[in-house]
């Protein structure tokens, strides 16, 4: 049994959950402890007690810890990618990319720990100077989803520690394996006891505890919009001071394909953006907004390409699309496929569940492509979070832009065009936190800001040096000598 890590000790859970391989549901990866509410409170207490020491640690101490974690994650890339693919169902190549990114994030924030900026300004008052410094926020609760089992924890834990905060980390219940492996690495990296704590378990059991406790100064959450709203409400209405909070939630990301697009580029962007990672990415290109002049050629090429993608065991090197993460998510995907048909969309490819692949029982689903859809359909308004994409045919670039922006979400948006003028126009006008020109809407660099607008995100950006906005508290000091 893999245990929780609280106050520098490995602690038995109050119960345990099985971690099951979605590529072969007979394969139980292991038993993982589930923390009780009392244990979650212990973790908060430990993080609170450890705060003064870690906040006072030198930048070099923090940098050394983060650098060591990044080095070990990188050195164990193959093993960690195998575990990630096994527990989440992400194809091995993508899983390897994710682990690499996690290592890079720790290295990046090792550097940032040594570069915490400040400002010194002249005051409007004679002789006075004004100093602007950044201090740790305090204890940070970190709550993560299942679809990036190591990268999302990395991009929250690394900056939290770099800027001198202490951490209580609750990973998604479906993927405790990668989280536990990362916690085990952190437990040997030289952190004072209590600085980093792992509490595995279900959101409905311990999530609220991690938000309500007044010793928690800040909450960083990535997950669904519905849970995000609850997190926000609790952070604002809890007893005592409100918690600072940051939310990264869903997407309904458009990829616009204009008449002048390079067809091969457009199809590659759409296939990668919509289906890689089994479409289980907040940045997935779930709406393909295609102008009339290229529409038929685009759809024909998409169907041809989709027929070549191997669906199978995530750890099989030939697999491009692994299984859906679990039975519940598969049901949700199939429900939306049924809804799309009822709404009058045409299923141009795929959409069938496969009970088994190569004799293995798993949650397999053929990638689905809808055509003949309108942007008003539920399949184009609600996040499905599976390998399901819709083509929305539009007259021209003006309609494409209007449709692309007609959504509650605003995480990522893309355009495929060979026109510099159109690229500049869409870059300016797309209402999203991230804009991709001739690139998939998913797949981002680790050293630059990540996040969205509208219903996709709330609060400061994650990653890159912009992460400091959330993980530090600004102090303005007036000094009259
Ligand atoms: P989810 O909202 O079900 O769960 C996310 C986390 O919240 C889990 O750790 C869960 O245990 C916890 N949780 C559940 N109820 C809680 C509560 N009442 N209080 C506190 N915590 C609670 O999301 P999921 O199904 O794990 O992930 C899929 C979602 O995540 C999708 O909507 C996807 O778009 C989103 N996502 C967004 C981004 C982004 O950066 N915008 C990145 C990845 C995933």
PDB file of C-alpha atoms in Angstrom, residues 322-460:
ATOM      1  CA  UNK A 322      -4.916   5.172 -25.672  1.00  0.00           C
ATOM      2  CA  UNK A 323      -8.110   4.291 -23.832  1.00  0.00           C
ATOM      3  CA  UNK A 324     -10.464   6.703 -22.115  1.00  0.00           C
ATOM      4  CA  UNK A 325      -9.495   7.084 -18.461  1.00  0.00           C
ATOM      5  CA  UNK A 326     -12.372   5.147 -16.858  1.00  0.00           C
ATOM      6  CA  UNK A 327     -15.853   3.723 -17.356  1.00  0.00           C
ATOM      7  CA  UNK A 328     -17.590   6.896 -16.189  1.00  0.00           C
ATOM      8  CA  UNK A 329     -15.720   9.119 -18.661  1.00  0.00           C
ATOM      9  CA  UNK A 330     -16.389   6.590 -21.438  1.00  0.00           C
ATOM     10  CA  UNK A 331     -20.108   6.752 -20.623  1.00  0.00           C
ATOM     11  CA  UNK A 332     -19.972  10.538 -20.782  1.00  0.00           C
ATOM     12  CA  UNK A 333     -18.257  10.420 -24.197  1.00  0.00           C
ATOM     13  CA  UNK A 334     -20.806   7.933 -25.553  1.00  0.00           C
ATOM     14  CA  UNK A 335     -23.686   9.992 -24.152  1.00  0.00           C
ATOM     15  CA  UNK A 336     -22.417  13.052 -26.006  1.00  0.00           C
ATOM     16  CA  UNK A 337     -21.996  11.039 -29.200  1.00  0.00           C
ATOM     17  CA  UNK A 338     -25.652  10.002 -28.868  1.00  0.00           C
ATOM     18  CA  UNK A 339     -26.640  13.605 -28.143  1.00  0.00           C
ATOM     19  CA  UNK A 340     -24.792  14.786 -31.268  1.00  0.00           C
ATOM     20  CA  UNK A 341     -26.707  12.303 -33.416  1.00  0.00           C
ATOM     21  CA  UNK A 342     -30.011  13.314 -31.845  1.00  0.00           C
ATOM     22  CA  UNK A 343     -29.157  16.939 -32.548  1.00  0.00           C
ATOM     23  CA  UNK A 344     -28.798  16.064 -36.243  1.00  0.00           C
ATOM     24  CA  UNK A 345     -25.008  15.952 -36.595  1.00  0.00           C
ATOM     25  CA  UNK A 346     -23.459  13.365 -38.940  1.00  0.00           C
ATOM     26  CA  UNK A 347     -20.951  10.958 -37.468  1.00  0.00           C
ATOM     27  CA  UNK A 348     -18.370  11.002 -40.260  1.00  0.00           C
ATOM     28  CA  UNK A 349     -15.936   8.715 -38.431  1.00  0.00           C
ATOM     29  CA  UNK A 350     -15.655   6.463 -35.391  1.00  0.00           C
ATOM     30  CA  UNK A 351     -17.525   6.918 -32.139  1.00  0.00           C
ATOM     31  CA  UNK A 352     -17.850   3.217 -31.291  1.00  0.00           C
ATOM     32  CA  UNK A 353     -16.713   1.811 -27.975  1.00  0.00           C
ATOM     33  CA  UNK A 354     -14.467  -1.231 -28.311  1.00  0.00           C
ATOM     34  CA  UNK A 355     -14.907  -3.774 -25.516  1.00  0.00           C
ATOM     35  CA  UNK A 356     -11.375  -4.989 -25.958  1.00  0.00           C
ATOM     36  CA  UNK A 357      -8.313  -4.386 -28.108  1.00  0.00           C
ATOM     37  CA  UNK A 358      -5.782  -7.168 -28.729  1.00  0.00           C
ATOM     38  CA  UNK A 359      -7.717  -9.318 -26.273  1.00  0.00           C
ATOM     39  CA  UNK A 360      -7.416  -6.787 -23.445  1.00  0.00           C
ATOM     40  CA  UNK A 361     -10.533  -5.432 -21.759  1.00  0.00           C
ATOM     41  CA  UNK A 362     -10.274  -1.639 -21.551  1.00  0.00           C
ATOM     42  CA  UNK A 363     -12.162   1.624 -21.980  1.00  0.00           C
ATOM     43  CA  UNK A 364     -11.443   1.961 -25.673  1.00  0.00           C
ATOM     44  CA  UNK A 365     -13.256   4.370 -27.962  1.00  0.00           C
ATOM     45  CA  UNK A 366     -12.690   4.987 -31.658  1.00  0.00           C
ATOM     46  CA  UNK A 367     -12.005   8.695 -32.229  1.00  0.00           C
ATOM     47  CA  UNK A 368     -15.227  10.383 -33.331  1.00  0.00           C
ATOM     48  CA  UNK A 369     -15.625  13.141 -35.914  1.00  0.00           C
ATOM     49  CA  UNK A 370     -18.944  14.918 -36.359  1.00  0.00           C
ATOM     50  CA  UNK A 371     -19.767  16.968 -39.451  1.00  0.00           C
ATOM     51  CA  UNK A 372     -22.800  19.057 -40.297  1.00  0.00           C
ATOM     52  CA  UNK A 373     -22.842  20.595 -36.834  1.00  0.00           C
ATOM     53  CA  UNK A 374     -23.877  24.055 -35.710  1.00  0.00           C
ATOM     54  CA  UNK A 375     -22.246  25.996 -32.939  1.00  0.00           C
ATOM     55  CA  UNK A 376     -25.538  26.002 -31.038  1.00  0.00           C
ATOM     56  CA  UNK A 377     -25.519  22.218 -30.549  1.00  0.00           C
ATOM     57  CA  UNK A 378     -24.717  20.906 -27.081  1.00  0.00           C
ATOM     58  CA  UNK A 379     -21.750  18.977 -28.488  1.00  0.00           C
ATOM     59  CA  UNK A 380     -20.265  22.353 -29.438  1.00  0.00           C
ATOM     60  CA  UNK A 381     -21.155  24.182 -26.232  1.00  0.00           C
ATOM     61  CA  UNK A 382     -20.316  21.690 -23.470  1.00  0.00           C
ATOM     62  CA  UNK A 383     -16.943  20.168 -22.730  1.00  0.00           C
ATOM     63  CA  UNK A 384     -17.024  16.455 -23.632  1.00  0.00           C
ATOM     64  CA  UNK A 385     -13.428  15.688 -22.626  1.00  0.00           C
ATOM     65  CA  UNK A 386     -12.909  12.711 -24.913  1.00  0.00           C
ATOM     66  CA  UNK A 387     -11.750  11.871 -28.451  1.00  0.00           C
ATOM     67  CA  UNK A 388     -14.736  13.632 -30.018  1.00  0.00           C
ATOM     68  CA  UNK A 389     -14.535  16.657 -32.324  1.00  0.00           C
ATOM     69  CA  UNK A 390     -17.054  18.532 -34.489  1.00  0.00           C
ATOM     70  CA  UNK A 391     -16.645  20.283 -37.800  1.00  0.00           C
ATOM     71  CA  UNK A 392     -18.588  23.549 -38.000  1.00  0.00           C
ATOM     72  CA  UNK A 393     -18.821  24.783 -41.579  1.00  0.00           C
ATOM     73  CA  UNK A 394     -18.694  28.584 -41.985  1.00  0.00           C
ATOM     74  CA  UNK A 395     -18.930  30.917 -45.008  1.00  0.00           C
ATOM     75  CA  UNK A 396     -15.750  32.916 -44.531  1.00  0.00           C
ATOM     76  CA  UNK A 397     -13.163  34.284 -42.118  1.00  0.00           C
ATOM     77  CA  UNK A 398     -15.604  36.737 -40.525  1.00  0.00           C
ATOM     78  CA  UNK A 399     -18.073  34.021 -39.627  1.00  0.00           C
ATOM     79  CA  UNK A 400     -15.206  31.776 -38.510  1.00  0.00           C
ATOM     80  CA  UNK A 401     -14.033  34.379 -36.025  1.00  0.00           C
ATOM     81  CA  UNK A 402     -17.540  34.984 -34.714  1.00  0.00           C
ATOM     82  CA  UNK A 403     -18.143  31.250 -34.217  1.00  0.00           C
ATOM     83  CA  UNK A 404     -14.715  30.705 -32.644  1.00  0.00           C
ATOM     84  CA  UNK A 405     -15.420  33.382 -30.038  1.00  0.00           C
ATOM     85  CA  UNK A 406     -19.027  32.329 -29.439  1.00  0.00           C
ATOM     86  CA  UNK A 407     -18.361  30.155 -26.383  1.00  0.00           C
ATOM     87  CA  UNK A 408     -18.393  30.447 -22.615  1.00  0.00           C
ATOM     88  CA  UNK A 409     -14.811  29.240 -22.543  1.00  0.00           C
ATOM     89  CA  UNK A 410     -11.569  30.942 -23.578  1.00  0.00           C
ATOM     90  CA  UNK A 411      -8.579  28.728 -22.914  1.00  0.00           C
ATOM     91  CA  UNK A 412      -6.872  28.094 -26.252  1.00  0.00           C
ATOM     92  CA  UNK A 413      -7.772  28.924 -29.861  1.00  0.00           C
ATOM     93  CA  UNK A 414      -6.018  28.285 -33.154  1.00  0.00           C
ATOM     94  CA  UNK A 415      -6.057  29.308 -36.776  1.00  0.00           C
ATOM     95  CA  UNK A 416      -4.585  27.593 -39.824  1.00  0.00           C
ATOM     96  CA  UNK A 417      -3.841  30.056 -42.622  1.00  0.00           C
ATOM     97  CA  UNK A 418      -1.020  30.961 -45.000  1.00  0.00           C
ATOM     98  CA  UNK A 419      -2.032  34.631 -44.981  1.00  0.00           C
ATOM     99  CA  UNK A 420       0.054  36.884 -42.783  1.00  0.00           C
ATOM    100  CA  UNK A 421      -2.797  39.373 -42.698  1.00  0.00           C
ATOM    101  CA  UNK A 422      -5.281  36.732 -41.499  1.00  0.00           C
ATOM    102  CA  UNK A 423      -2.813  35.357 -38.956  1.00  0.00           C
ATOM    103  CA  UNK A 424      -2.369  38.836 -37.492  1.00  0.00           C
ATOM    104  CA  UNK A 425      -6.130  39.458 -37.505  1.00  0.00           C
ATOM    105  CA  UNK A 426      -6.983  36.204 -35.682  1.00  0.00           C
ATOM    106  CA  UNK A 427      -4.073  36.584 -33.279  1.00  0.00           C
ATOM    107  CA  UNK A 428      -5.549  39.923 -32.238  1.00  0.00           C
ATOM    108  CA  UNK A 429      -9.233  39.017 -32.229  1.00  0.00           C
ATOM    109  CA  UNK A 430      -9.420  35.472 -30.807  1.00  0.00           C
ATOM    110  CA  UNK A 431     -10.741  35.641 -27.249  1.00  0.00           C
ATOM    111  CA  UNK A 432      -8.516  33.079 -25.552  1.00  0.00           C
ATOM    112  CA  UNK A 433      -5.617  32.999 -23.141  1.00  0.00           C
ATOM    113  CA  UNK A 434      -3.480  31.143 -25.677  1.00  0.00           C
ATOM    114  CA  UNK A 435      -3.547  31.524 -29.472  1.00  0.00           C
ATOM    115  CA  UNK A 436      -1.880  29.120 -31.888  1.00  0.00           C
ATOM    116  CA  UNK A 437      -1.162  29.945 -35.521  1.00  0.00           C
ATOM    117  CA  UNK A 438      -0.612  26.845 -37.671  1.00  0.00           C
ATOM    118  CA  UNK A 439      -0.139  24.789 -34.514  1.00  0.00           C
ATOM    119  CA  UNK A 440      -2.465  22.537 -32.506  1.00  0.00           C
ATOM    120  CA  UNK A 441      -4.474  24.230 -29.738  1.00  0.00           C
ATOM    121  CA  UNK A 442      -2.909  21.771 -27.284  1.00  0.00           C
ATOM    122  CA  UNK A 443       0.801  21.371 -26.546  1.00  0.00           C
ATOM    123  CA  UNK A 444       2.472  24.298 -24.839  1.00  0.00           C
ATOM    124  CA  UNK A 445       5.909  25.369 -23.667  1.00  0.00           C
ATOM    125  CA  UNK A 446       6.782  25.007 -20.006  1.00  0.00           C
ATOM    126  CA  UNK A 447       8.453  28.403 -19.486  1.00  0.00           C
ATOM    127  CA  UNK A 448       5.665  30.773 -20.559  1.00  0.00           C
ATOM    128  CA  UNK A 449       2.275  31.647 -19.055  1.00  0.00           C
ATOM    129  CA  UNK A 450      -0.546  29.136 -19.326  1.00  0.00           C
ATOM    130  CA  UNK A 451      -4.196  29.914 -18.731  1.00  0.00           C
ATOM    131  CA  UNK A 452      -7.419  31.164 -20.215  1.00  0.00           C
ATOM    132  CA  UNK A 453     -10.176  33.734 -20.200  1.00  0.00           C
ATOM    133  CA  UNK A 454     -13.924  33.740 -19.622  1.00  0.00           C
ATOM    134  CA  UNK A 455     -15.218  30.502 -18.044  1.00  0.00           C
ATOM    135  CA  UNK A 456     -11.919  28.650 -18.472  1.00  0.00           C
ATOM    136  CA  UNK A 457      -9.844  30.329 -15.807  1.00  0.00           C
ATOM    137  CA  UNK A 458      -9.882  32.571 -12.810  1.00  0.00           C
ATOM    138  CA  UNK A 459      -6.953  34.374 -11.251  1.00  0.00           C
ATOM    139  CA  UNK A 460      -3.346  34.834 -12.281  1.00  0.00           C
TER     140      UNK A 460
END
